[in-house]
Coordinates of C-alpha atoms in Angstrom, one line a residue:
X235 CA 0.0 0.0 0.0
X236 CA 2.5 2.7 0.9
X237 CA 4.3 1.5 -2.3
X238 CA 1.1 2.4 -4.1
X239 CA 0.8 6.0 -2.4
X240 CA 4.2 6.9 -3.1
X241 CA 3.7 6.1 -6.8
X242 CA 0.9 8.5 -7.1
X243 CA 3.0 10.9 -5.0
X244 CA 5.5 10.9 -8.4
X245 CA 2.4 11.2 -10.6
X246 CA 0.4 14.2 -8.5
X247 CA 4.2 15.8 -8.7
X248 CA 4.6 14.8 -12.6
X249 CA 1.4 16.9 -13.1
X250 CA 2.0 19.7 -10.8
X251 CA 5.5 20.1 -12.1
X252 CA 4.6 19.8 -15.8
X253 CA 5.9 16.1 -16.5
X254 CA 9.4 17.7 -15.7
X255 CA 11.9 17.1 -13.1
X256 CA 9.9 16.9 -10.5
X257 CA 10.6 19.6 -8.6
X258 CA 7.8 19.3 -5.7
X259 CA 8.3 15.6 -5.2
X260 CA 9.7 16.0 -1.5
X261 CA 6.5 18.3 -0.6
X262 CA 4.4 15.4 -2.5
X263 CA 5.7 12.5 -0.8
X264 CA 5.6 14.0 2.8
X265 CA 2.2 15.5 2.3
X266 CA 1.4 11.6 0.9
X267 CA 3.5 10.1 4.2
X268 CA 2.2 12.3 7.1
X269 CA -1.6 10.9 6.6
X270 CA -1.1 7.3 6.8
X271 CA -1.7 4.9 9.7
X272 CA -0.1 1.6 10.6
X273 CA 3.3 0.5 10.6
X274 CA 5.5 0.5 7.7
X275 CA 9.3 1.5 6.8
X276 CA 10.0 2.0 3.1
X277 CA 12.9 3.0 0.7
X278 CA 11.8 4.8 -2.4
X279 CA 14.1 6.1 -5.3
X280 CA 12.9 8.4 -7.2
X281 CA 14.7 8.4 -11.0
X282 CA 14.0 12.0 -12.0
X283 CA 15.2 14.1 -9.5
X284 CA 17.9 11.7 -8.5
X285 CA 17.1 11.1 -4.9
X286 CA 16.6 8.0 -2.6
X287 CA 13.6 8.6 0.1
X288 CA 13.6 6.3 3.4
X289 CA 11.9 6.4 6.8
X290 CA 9.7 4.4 9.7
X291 CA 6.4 5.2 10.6
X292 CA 6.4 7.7 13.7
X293 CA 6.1 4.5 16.4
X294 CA 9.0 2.8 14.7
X295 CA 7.1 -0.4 14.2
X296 CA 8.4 -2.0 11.4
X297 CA 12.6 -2.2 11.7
X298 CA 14.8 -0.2 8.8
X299 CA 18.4 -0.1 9.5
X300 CA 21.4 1.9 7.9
X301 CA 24.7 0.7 7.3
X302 CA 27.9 2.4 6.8
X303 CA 31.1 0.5 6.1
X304 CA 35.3 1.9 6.5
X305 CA 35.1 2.2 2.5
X306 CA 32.9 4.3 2.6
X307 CA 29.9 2.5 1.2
X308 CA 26.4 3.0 2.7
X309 CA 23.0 0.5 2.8
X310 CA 19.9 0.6 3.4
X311 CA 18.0 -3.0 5.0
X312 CA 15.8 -4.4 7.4
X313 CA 18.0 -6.8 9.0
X314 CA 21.8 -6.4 9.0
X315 CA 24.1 -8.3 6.4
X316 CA 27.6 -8.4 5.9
X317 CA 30.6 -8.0 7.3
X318 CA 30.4 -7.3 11.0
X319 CA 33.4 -4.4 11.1
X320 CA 30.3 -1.9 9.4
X321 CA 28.0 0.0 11.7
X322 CA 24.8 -0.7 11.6
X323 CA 22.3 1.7 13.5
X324 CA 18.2 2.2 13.4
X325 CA 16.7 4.3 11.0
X326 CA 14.8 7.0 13.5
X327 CA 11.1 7.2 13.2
X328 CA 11.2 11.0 13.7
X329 CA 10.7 11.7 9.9
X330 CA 11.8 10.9 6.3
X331 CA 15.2 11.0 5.5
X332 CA 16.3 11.6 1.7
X333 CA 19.9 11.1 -0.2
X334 CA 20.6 13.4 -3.2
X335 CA 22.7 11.3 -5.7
X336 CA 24.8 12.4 -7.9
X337 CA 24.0 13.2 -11.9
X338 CA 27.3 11.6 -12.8
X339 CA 26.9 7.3 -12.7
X340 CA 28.9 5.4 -10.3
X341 CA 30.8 9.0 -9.3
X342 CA 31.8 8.6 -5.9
X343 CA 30.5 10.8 -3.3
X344 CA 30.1 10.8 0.5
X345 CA 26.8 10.2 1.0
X346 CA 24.8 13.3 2.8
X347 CA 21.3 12.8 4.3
X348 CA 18.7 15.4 4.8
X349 CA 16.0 15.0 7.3
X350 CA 12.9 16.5 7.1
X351 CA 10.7 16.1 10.0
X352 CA 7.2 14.6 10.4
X353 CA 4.2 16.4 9.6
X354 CA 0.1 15.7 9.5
X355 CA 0.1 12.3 11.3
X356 CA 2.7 12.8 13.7
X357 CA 1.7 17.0 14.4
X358 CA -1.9 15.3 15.8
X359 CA -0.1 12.6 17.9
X360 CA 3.5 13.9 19.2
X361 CA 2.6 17.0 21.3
X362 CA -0.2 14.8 23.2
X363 CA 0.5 14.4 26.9
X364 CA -1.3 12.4 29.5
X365 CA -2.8 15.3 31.2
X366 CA -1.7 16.0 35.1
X367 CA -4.8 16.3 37.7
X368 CA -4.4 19.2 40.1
X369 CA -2.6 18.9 43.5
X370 CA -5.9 18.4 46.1
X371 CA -8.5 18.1 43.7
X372 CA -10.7 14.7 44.9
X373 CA -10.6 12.1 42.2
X374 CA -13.3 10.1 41.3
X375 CA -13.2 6.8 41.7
X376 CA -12.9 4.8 38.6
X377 CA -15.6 2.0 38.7
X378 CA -16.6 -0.6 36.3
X379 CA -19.8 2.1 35.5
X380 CA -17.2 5.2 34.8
X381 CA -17.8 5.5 30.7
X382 CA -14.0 5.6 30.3
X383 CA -14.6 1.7 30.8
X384 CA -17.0 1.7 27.9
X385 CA -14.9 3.9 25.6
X386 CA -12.1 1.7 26.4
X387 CA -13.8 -0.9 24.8
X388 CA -14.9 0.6 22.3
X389 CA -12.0 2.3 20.8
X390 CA -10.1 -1.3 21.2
X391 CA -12.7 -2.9 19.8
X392 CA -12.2 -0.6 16.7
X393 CA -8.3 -1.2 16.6
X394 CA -8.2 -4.9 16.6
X395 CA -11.1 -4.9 13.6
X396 CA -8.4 -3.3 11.4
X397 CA -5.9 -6.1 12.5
X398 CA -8.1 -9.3 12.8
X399 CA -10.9 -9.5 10.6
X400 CA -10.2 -10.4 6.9
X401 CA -7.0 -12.1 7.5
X402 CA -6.7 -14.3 4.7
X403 CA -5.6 -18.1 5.3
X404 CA -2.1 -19.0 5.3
X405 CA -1.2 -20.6 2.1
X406 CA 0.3 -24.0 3.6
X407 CA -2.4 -24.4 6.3
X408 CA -1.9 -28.2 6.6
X409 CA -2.1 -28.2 10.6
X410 CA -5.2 -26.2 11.4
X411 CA -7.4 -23.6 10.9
X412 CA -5.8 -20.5 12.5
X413 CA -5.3 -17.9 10.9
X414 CA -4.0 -15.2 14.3
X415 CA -2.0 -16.5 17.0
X416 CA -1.9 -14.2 20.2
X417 CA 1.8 -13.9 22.1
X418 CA 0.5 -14.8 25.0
X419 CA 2.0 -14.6 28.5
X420 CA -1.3 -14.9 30.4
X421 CA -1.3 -11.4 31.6
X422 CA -3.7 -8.1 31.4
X423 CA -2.7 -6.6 28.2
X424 CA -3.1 -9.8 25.7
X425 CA -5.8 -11.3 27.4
X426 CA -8.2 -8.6 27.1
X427 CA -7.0 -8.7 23.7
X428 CA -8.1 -11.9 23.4
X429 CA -11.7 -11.4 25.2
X430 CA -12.2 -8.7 22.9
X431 CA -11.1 -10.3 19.6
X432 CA -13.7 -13.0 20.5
X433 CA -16.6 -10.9 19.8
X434 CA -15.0 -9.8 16.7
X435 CA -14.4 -12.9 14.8
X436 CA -16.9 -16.0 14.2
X437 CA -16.6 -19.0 16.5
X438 CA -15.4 -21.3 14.3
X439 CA -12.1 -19.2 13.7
X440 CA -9.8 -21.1 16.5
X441 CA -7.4 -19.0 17.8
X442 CA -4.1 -20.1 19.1
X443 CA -2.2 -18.9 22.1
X444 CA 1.7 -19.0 22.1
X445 CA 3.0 -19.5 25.6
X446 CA 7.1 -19.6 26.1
X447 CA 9.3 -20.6 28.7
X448 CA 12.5 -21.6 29.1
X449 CA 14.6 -24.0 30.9
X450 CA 16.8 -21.5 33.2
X451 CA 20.3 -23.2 34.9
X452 CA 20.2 -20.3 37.5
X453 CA 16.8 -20.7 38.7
X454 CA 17.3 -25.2 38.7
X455 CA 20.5 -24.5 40.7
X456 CA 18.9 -22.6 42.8
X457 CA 16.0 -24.9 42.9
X458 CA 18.9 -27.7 43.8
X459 CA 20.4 -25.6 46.9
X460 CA 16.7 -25.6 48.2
X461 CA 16.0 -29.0 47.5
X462 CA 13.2 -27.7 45.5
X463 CA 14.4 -29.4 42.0
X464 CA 11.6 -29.7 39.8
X465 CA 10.9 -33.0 37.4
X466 CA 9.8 -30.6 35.3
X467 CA 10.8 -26.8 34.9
X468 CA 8.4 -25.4 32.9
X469 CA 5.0 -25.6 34.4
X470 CA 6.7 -23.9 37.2
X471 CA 7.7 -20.4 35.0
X472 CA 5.6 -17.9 35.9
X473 CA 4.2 -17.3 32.3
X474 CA 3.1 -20.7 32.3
X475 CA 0.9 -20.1 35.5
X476 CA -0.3 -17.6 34.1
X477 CA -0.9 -18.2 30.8
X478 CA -2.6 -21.5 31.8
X479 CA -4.7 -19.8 34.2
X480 CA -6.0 -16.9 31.7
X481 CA -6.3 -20.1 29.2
X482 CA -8.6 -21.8 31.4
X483 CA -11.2 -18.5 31.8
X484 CA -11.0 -18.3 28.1
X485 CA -12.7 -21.5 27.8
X486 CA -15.0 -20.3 30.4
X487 CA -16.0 -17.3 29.4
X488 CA -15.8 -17.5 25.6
X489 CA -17.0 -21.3 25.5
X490 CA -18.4 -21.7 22.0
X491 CA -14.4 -21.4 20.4
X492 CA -12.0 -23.3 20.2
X493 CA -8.6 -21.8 22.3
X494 CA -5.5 -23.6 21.4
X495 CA -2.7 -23.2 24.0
X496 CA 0.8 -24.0 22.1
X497 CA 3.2 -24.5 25.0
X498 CA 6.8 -23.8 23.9
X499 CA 9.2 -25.1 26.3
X500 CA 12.7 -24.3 25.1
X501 CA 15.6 -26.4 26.9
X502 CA 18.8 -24.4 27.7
X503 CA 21.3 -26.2 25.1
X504 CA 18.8 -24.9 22.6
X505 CA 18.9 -21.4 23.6
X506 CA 22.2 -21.2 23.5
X507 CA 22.7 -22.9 19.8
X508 CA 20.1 -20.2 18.7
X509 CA 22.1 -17.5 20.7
X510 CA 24.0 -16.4 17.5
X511 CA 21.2 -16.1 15.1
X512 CA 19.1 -14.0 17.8
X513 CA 22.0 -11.7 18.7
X514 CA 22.2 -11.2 15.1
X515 CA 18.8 -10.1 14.4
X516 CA 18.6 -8.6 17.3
X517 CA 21.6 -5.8 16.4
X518 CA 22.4 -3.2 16.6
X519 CA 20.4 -3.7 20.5
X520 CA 23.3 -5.4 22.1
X521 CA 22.9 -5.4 26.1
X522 CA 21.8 -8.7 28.3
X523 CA 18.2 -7.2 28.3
X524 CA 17.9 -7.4 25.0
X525 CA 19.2 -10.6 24.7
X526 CA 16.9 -11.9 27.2
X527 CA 13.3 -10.3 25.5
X528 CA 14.8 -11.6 21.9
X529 CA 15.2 -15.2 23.1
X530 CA 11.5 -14.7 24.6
X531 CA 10.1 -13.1 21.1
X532 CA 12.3 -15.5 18.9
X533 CA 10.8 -18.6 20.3
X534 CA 7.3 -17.7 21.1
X535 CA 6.9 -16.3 16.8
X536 CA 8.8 -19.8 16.0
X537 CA 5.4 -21.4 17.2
X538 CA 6.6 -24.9 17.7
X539 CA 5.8 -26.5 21.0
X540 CA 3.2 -29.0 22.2
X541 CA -0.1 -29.0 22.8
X542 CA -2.5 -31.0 25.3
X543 CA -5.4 -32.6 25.4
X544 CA -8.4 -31.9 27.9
X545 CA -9.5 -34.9 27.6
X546 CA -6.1 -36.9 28.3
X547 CA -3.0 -36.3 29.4
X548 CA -1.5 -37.1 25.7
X549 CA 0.4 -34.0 23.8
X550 CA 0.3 -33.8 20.6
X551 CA 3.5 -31.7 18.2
X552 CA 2.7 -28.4 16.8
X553 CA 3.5 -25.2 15.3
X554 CA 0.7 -22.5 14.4
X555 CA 0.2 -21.6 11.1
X556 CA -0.8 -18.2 11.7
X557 CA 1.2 -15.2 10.3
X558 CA -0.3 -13.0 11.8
X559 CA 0.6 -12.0 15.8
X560 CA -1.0 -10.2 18.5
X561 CA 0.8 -8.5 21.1
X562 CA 0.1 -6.4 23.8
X563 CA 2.7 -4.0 23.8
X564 CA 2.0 -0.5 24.4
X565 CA -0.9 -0.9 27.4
X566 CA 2.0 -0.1 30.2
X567 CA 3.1 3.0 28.3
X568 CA -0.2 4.5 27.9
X569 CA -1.9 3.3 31.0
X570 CA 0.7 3.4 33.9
X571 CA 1.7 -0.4 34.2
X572 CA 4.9 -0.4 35.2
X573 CA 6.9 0.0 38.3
X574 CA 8.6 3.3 37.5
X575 CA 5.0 4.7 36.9
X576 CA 4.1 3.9 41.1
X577 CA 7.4 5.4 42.1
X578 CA 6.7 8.4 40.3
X579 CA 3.5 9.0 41.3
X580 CA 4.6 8.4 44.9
X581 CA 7.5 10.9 44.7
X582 CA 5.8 13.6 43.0
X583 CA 2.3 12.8 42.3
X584 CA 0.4 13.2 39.2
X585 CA 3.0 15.8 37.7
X586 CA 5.5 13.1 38.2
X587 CA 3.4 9.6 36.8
X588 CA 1.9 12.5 33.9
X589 CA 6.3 12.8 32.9
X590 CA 7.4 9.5 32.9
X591 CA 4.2 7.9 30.9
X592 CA 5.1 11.2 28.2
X593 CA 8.9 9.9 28.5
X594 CA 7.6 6.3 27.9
X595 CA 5.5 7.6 24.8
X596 CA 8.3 9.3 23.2
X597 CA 10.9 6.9 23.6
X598 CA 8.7 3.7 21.9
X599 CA 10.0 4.4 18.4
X600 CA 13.5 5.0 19.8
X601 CA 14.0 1.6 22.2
X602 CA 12.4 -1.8 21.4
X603 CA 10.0 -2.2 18.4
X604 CA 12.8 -2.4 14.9
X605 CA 14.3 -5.1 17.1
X606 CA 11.2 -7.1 18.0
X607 CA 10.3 -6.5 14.4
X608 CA 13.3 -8.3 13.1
X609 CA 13.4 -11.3 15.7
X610 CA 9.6 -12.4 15.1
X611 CA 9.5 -11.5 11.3
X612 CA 12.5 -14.0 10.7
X613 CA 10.0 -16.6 11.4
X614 CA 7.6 -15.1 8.3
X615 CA 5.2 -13.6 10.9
X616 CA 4.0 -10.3 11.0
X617 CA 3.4 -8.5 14.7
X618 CA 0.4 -6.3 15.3
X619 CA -0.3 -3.7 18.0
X620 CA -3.8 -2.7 18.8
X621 CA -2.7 -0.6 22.1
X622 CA -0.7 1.0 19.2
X623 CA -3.0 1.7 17.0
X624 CA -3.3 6.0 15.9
X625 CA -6.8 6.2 16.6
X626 CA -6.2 4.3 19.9
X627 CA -3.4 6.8 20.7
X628 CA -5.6 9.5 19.6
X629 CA -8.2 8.5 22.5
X630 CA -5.8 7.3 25.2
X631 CA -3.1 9.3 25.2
X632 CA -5.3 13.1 26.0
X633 CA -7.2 10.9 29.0
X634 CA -7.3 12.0 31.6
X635 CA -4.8 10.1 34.5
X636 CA -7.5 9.5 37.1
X637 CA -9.3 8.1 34.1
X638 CA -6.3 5.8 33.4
X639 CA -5.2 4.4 36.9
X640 CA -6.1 4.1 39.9
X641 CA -3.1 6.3 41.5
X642 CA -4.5 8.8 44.3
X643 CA -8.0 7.1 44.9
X644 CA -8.7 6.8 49.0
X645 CA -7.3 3.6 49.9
X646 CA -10.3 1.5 51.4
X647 CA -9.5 0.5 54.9
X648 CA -9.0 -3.5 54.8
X649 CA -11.8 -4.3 57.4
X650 CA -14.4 -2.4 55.4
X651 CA -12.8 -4.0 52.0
X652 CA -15.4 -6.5 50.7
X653 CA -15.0 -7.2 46.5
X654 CA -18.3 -7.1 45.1
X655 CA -19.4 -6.9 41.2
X656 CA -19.8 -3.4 41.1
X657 CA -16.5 -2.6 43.4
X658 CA -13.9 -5.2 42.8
X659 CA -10.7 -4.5 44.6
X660 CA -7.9 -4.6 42.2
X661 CA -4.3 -2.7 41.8
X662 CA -4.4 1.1 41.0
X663 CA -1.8 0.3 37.6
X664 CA -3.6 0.2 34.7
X665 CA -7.4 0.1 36.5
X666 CA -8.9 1.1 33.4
X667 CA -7.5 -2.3 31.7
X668 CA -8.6 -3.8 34.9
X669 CA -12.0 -2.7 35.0
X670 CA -12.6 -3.4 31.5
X671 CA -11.4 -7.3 32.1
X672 CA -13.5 -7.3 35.0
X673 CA -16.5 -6.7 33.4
X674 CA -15.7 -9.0 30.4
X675 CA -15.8 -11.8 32.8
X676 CA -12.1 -11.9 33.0
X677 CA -12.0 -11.2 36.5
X678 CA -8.6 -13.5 37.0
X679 CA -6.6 -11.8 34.3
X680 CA -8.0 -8.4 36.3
X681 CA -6.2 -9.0 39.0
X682 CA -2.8 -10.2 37.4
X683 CA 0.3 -8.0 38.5
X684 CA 3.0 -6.8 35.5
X685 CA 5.8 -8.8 35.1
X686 CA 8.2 -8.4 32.5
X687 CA 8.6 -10.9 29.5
X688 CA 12.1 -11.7 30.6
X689 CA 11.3 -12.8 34.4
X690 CA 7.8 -14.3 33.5
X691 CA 9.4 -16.5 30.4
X692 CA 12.7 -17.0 32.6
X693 CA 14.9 -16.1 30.1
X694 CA 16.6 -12.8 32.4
X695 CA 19.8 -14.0 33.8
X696 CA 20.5 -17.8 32.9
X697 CA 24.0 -18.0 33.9
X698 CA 24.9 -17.7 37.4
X699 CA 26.5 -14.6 38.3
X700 CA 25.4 -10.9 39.0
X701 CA 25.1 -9.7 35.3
X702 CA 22.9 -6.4 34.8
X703 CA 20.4 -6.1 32.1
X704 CA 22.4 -2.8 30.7
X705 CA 25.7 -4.8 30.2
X706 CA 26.6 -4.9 26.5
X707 CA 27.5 -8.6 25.1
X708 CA 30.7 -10.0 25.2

């Protein structure tokens, strides 16, 4: 599609400029740009004026990189290649960048980019803050009746009908009907998802849901010292738990479809003998974190594990055929999930929680998504992100916080606390989410704490030792 827009880019600037050398073909092909939603990255070169035209979208969602080697020579890809002495680096998703080449053929010249910022798209999203509540003003208490619950669904509802609905077959579909395949940890974000997406798609469609986790020496040696070694590790990850749990009030609460849970267990011997090809992918990210989330991602879009029976305890060998993957990425950014987002509303209140969720905002096209891009699309999967969707961002980010969490609501005394249907007592992060699960029937998945991909999956620290997530590879 964006192939198609650029293309009658060239042709509105062939007729403006008079079927010359199209002179206006930068104002054409921004103008074009600025107005279109989803992720893409492209490379365009345009034969006339002589100029090569690249970018992301403005969340960064699809990966472009940019290579530059000692001789001087310059590329353009989506995954690295090569010789590893060039530097590699992420295209930023802060505008379109263009290359004016020469007139003379193979002249050498050192290449010079121009950058020309974002306009349109990204002048309706970027300045949007999550706005700050005023010191002593009383908050109202969000409840599962507040219509921010209701517009919450709504607007989600809207975002995953782009992404789910019409999703053709996959060509080779030899193993079963699926056509979406959820990354699926169990927790808030991507079960909602999931509840949601039911009402969307006809009950026959089975979905599946891809849980990883990982055989971690640490944590069995550990296990050892305690005399806690388990037969088994994986059932005791805390994905797994999780994911089985969610799993199980998915069959509950959405009966008439067929769930699939795809269990990946990855032994340790086969992480490391994938360790070079997801390092590789991974680049130019290159600290233990990012190793650790990779390894999660990598396996999990793989899609091979096992699944079970209900009615036996006999597993069957199986990889989804679905190419297409949900993830929930983006609902801790916009809605206060993590950590960091507590500590800063306990240090300095709203005006604090309403900085770090703008910092979390403006860094998402700058940190994690070119790299998770490139790890799951190596598999011939494509990741979506309804919490990432424009017209979702166009909604959530302008809410107001006390519509968002539950930060700064009375705490109710704990021998007057009593959870009934209409007040269930759940964590202030993310309430909204909460709420919204809540009254879905998911009332399990409401109450599920963050945990990061890394810890739940157990892929964060496998060898024994006190190595940070910021240390850069060896």
């Amino acid at each position: 599609m964006v192939f198609n827009i650029l293309l009658h880019a060239v042709e509105l600037d062939k007729v403006a400029a008079g079927l010359e050398n199209g002179k206006n073909i930068e104002h054409q092909i921004i103008h074009s740009l600025s107005h279109i939603s989803g992720p893409y990255a492209f490379i365009f070169y345009h034969a006339i004026s002589g100029r090569i035209f690249y970018g992301r979208d403005l969340l960064g969602r699809r990966s472009l990189l940019k290579g530059e080697g000692k001789d001087g020579s310059f590329a353009l890809s989506s995954v690295r290649y090569g010789s590893s002495a060039e530097r590699w680096t992420e295209v930023e998703a802060d505008g379109i960048y263009v290359i004016d080449l020469p007139s003379v053929p193979h002249k050498k010249i050192k290449i010079v980019e121009r950058y020309i910022a974002w306009s349109g798209l990204s002048q309706e999203l970027a300045p949007l803050k999550s706005v700050p509540l005023p010191f002593g003003l009383e908050i109202p208490k969000l409840t599962l009746t507040s219509p921010a619950v209701d517009a919450l669904l709504q607007n989600l509802r809207s975002s995953l009908e782009f992404r789910v609905t019409d999703v053709p077959c996959p060509p080779s579909n030899t193993e079963g009907p699926a056509r979406i395949a959820i990354l699926f940890s169990g927790g808030l974000d991507c079960t909602l998802i999931a509840r949601v997406m039911h009402d969307l798609l006809p009950s026959a469609l089975e979905i599946d849901l891809l849980n990883v986790a990982f055989e971690n020496p640490r944590v069995v040696k550990a296990a050892s010292a305690g005399k806690l070694v388990p037969a088994d590790p994986y059932p005791h990850c805390p994905d797994r738990i999780t994911g089985l749990s969610s799993y199980a009030e998915l069959q509950q609460v959405c009966a008439d479809r067929f769930w699939r849970f795809v269990s990946i267990d990855v032994p340790y011997v086969e992480t490391v003998s994938h360790r070079s090809e997801i390092t590789s992918l991974m680049y130019p990210h290159n600290t233990e974190m990012d190793l650790s989330i990779a390894c999660a991602l990598y396996f999990a879009a793989r899609g091979s594990g096992v699944v079970y029976s209900d009615a036996s305890s006999s597993s069957l060998s199986y990889t989804t055929p679905a190419r297409v993957l949900l993830s929930g990425l983006g609902a801790d950014e916009l809605f206060a999930g993590y950590t960091r987002h507590a500590t800063a509303f306990s240090r300095r209140g709203f005006q604090g929680l309403s900085e770090e969720l703008e910092l979390d905002y403006q860094r998402l096209g700058k940190r994690n998504l070119g790299r998770d891009d490139r790890v799951i699309s190596h598999w011939g999967r494509e990741v979506r992100y309804p919490y990432l969707d424009e017209d979702f961002l166009r909604w959530a980010l302008p809410l107001p916080l006390g519509e968002k969490c539950g930060f700064g609501e009375a705490a109710i005394p704990a021998w007057m606390a009593s959870e009934k249907d209409n007040e269930p007592l759940i964590e202030p992060s993310k309430k909204l989410l909460r709420l919204l699960s809540w009254k879905l029937g998911m009332k399990s998945a409401a109450r599920e704490k963050k945990r990061a991909i890394q810890f739940g999956a157990r892929t964060a620290k496998m060898e024994v030792g006190r190595t940070k997530g910021t240390e850069v590879l060896s």
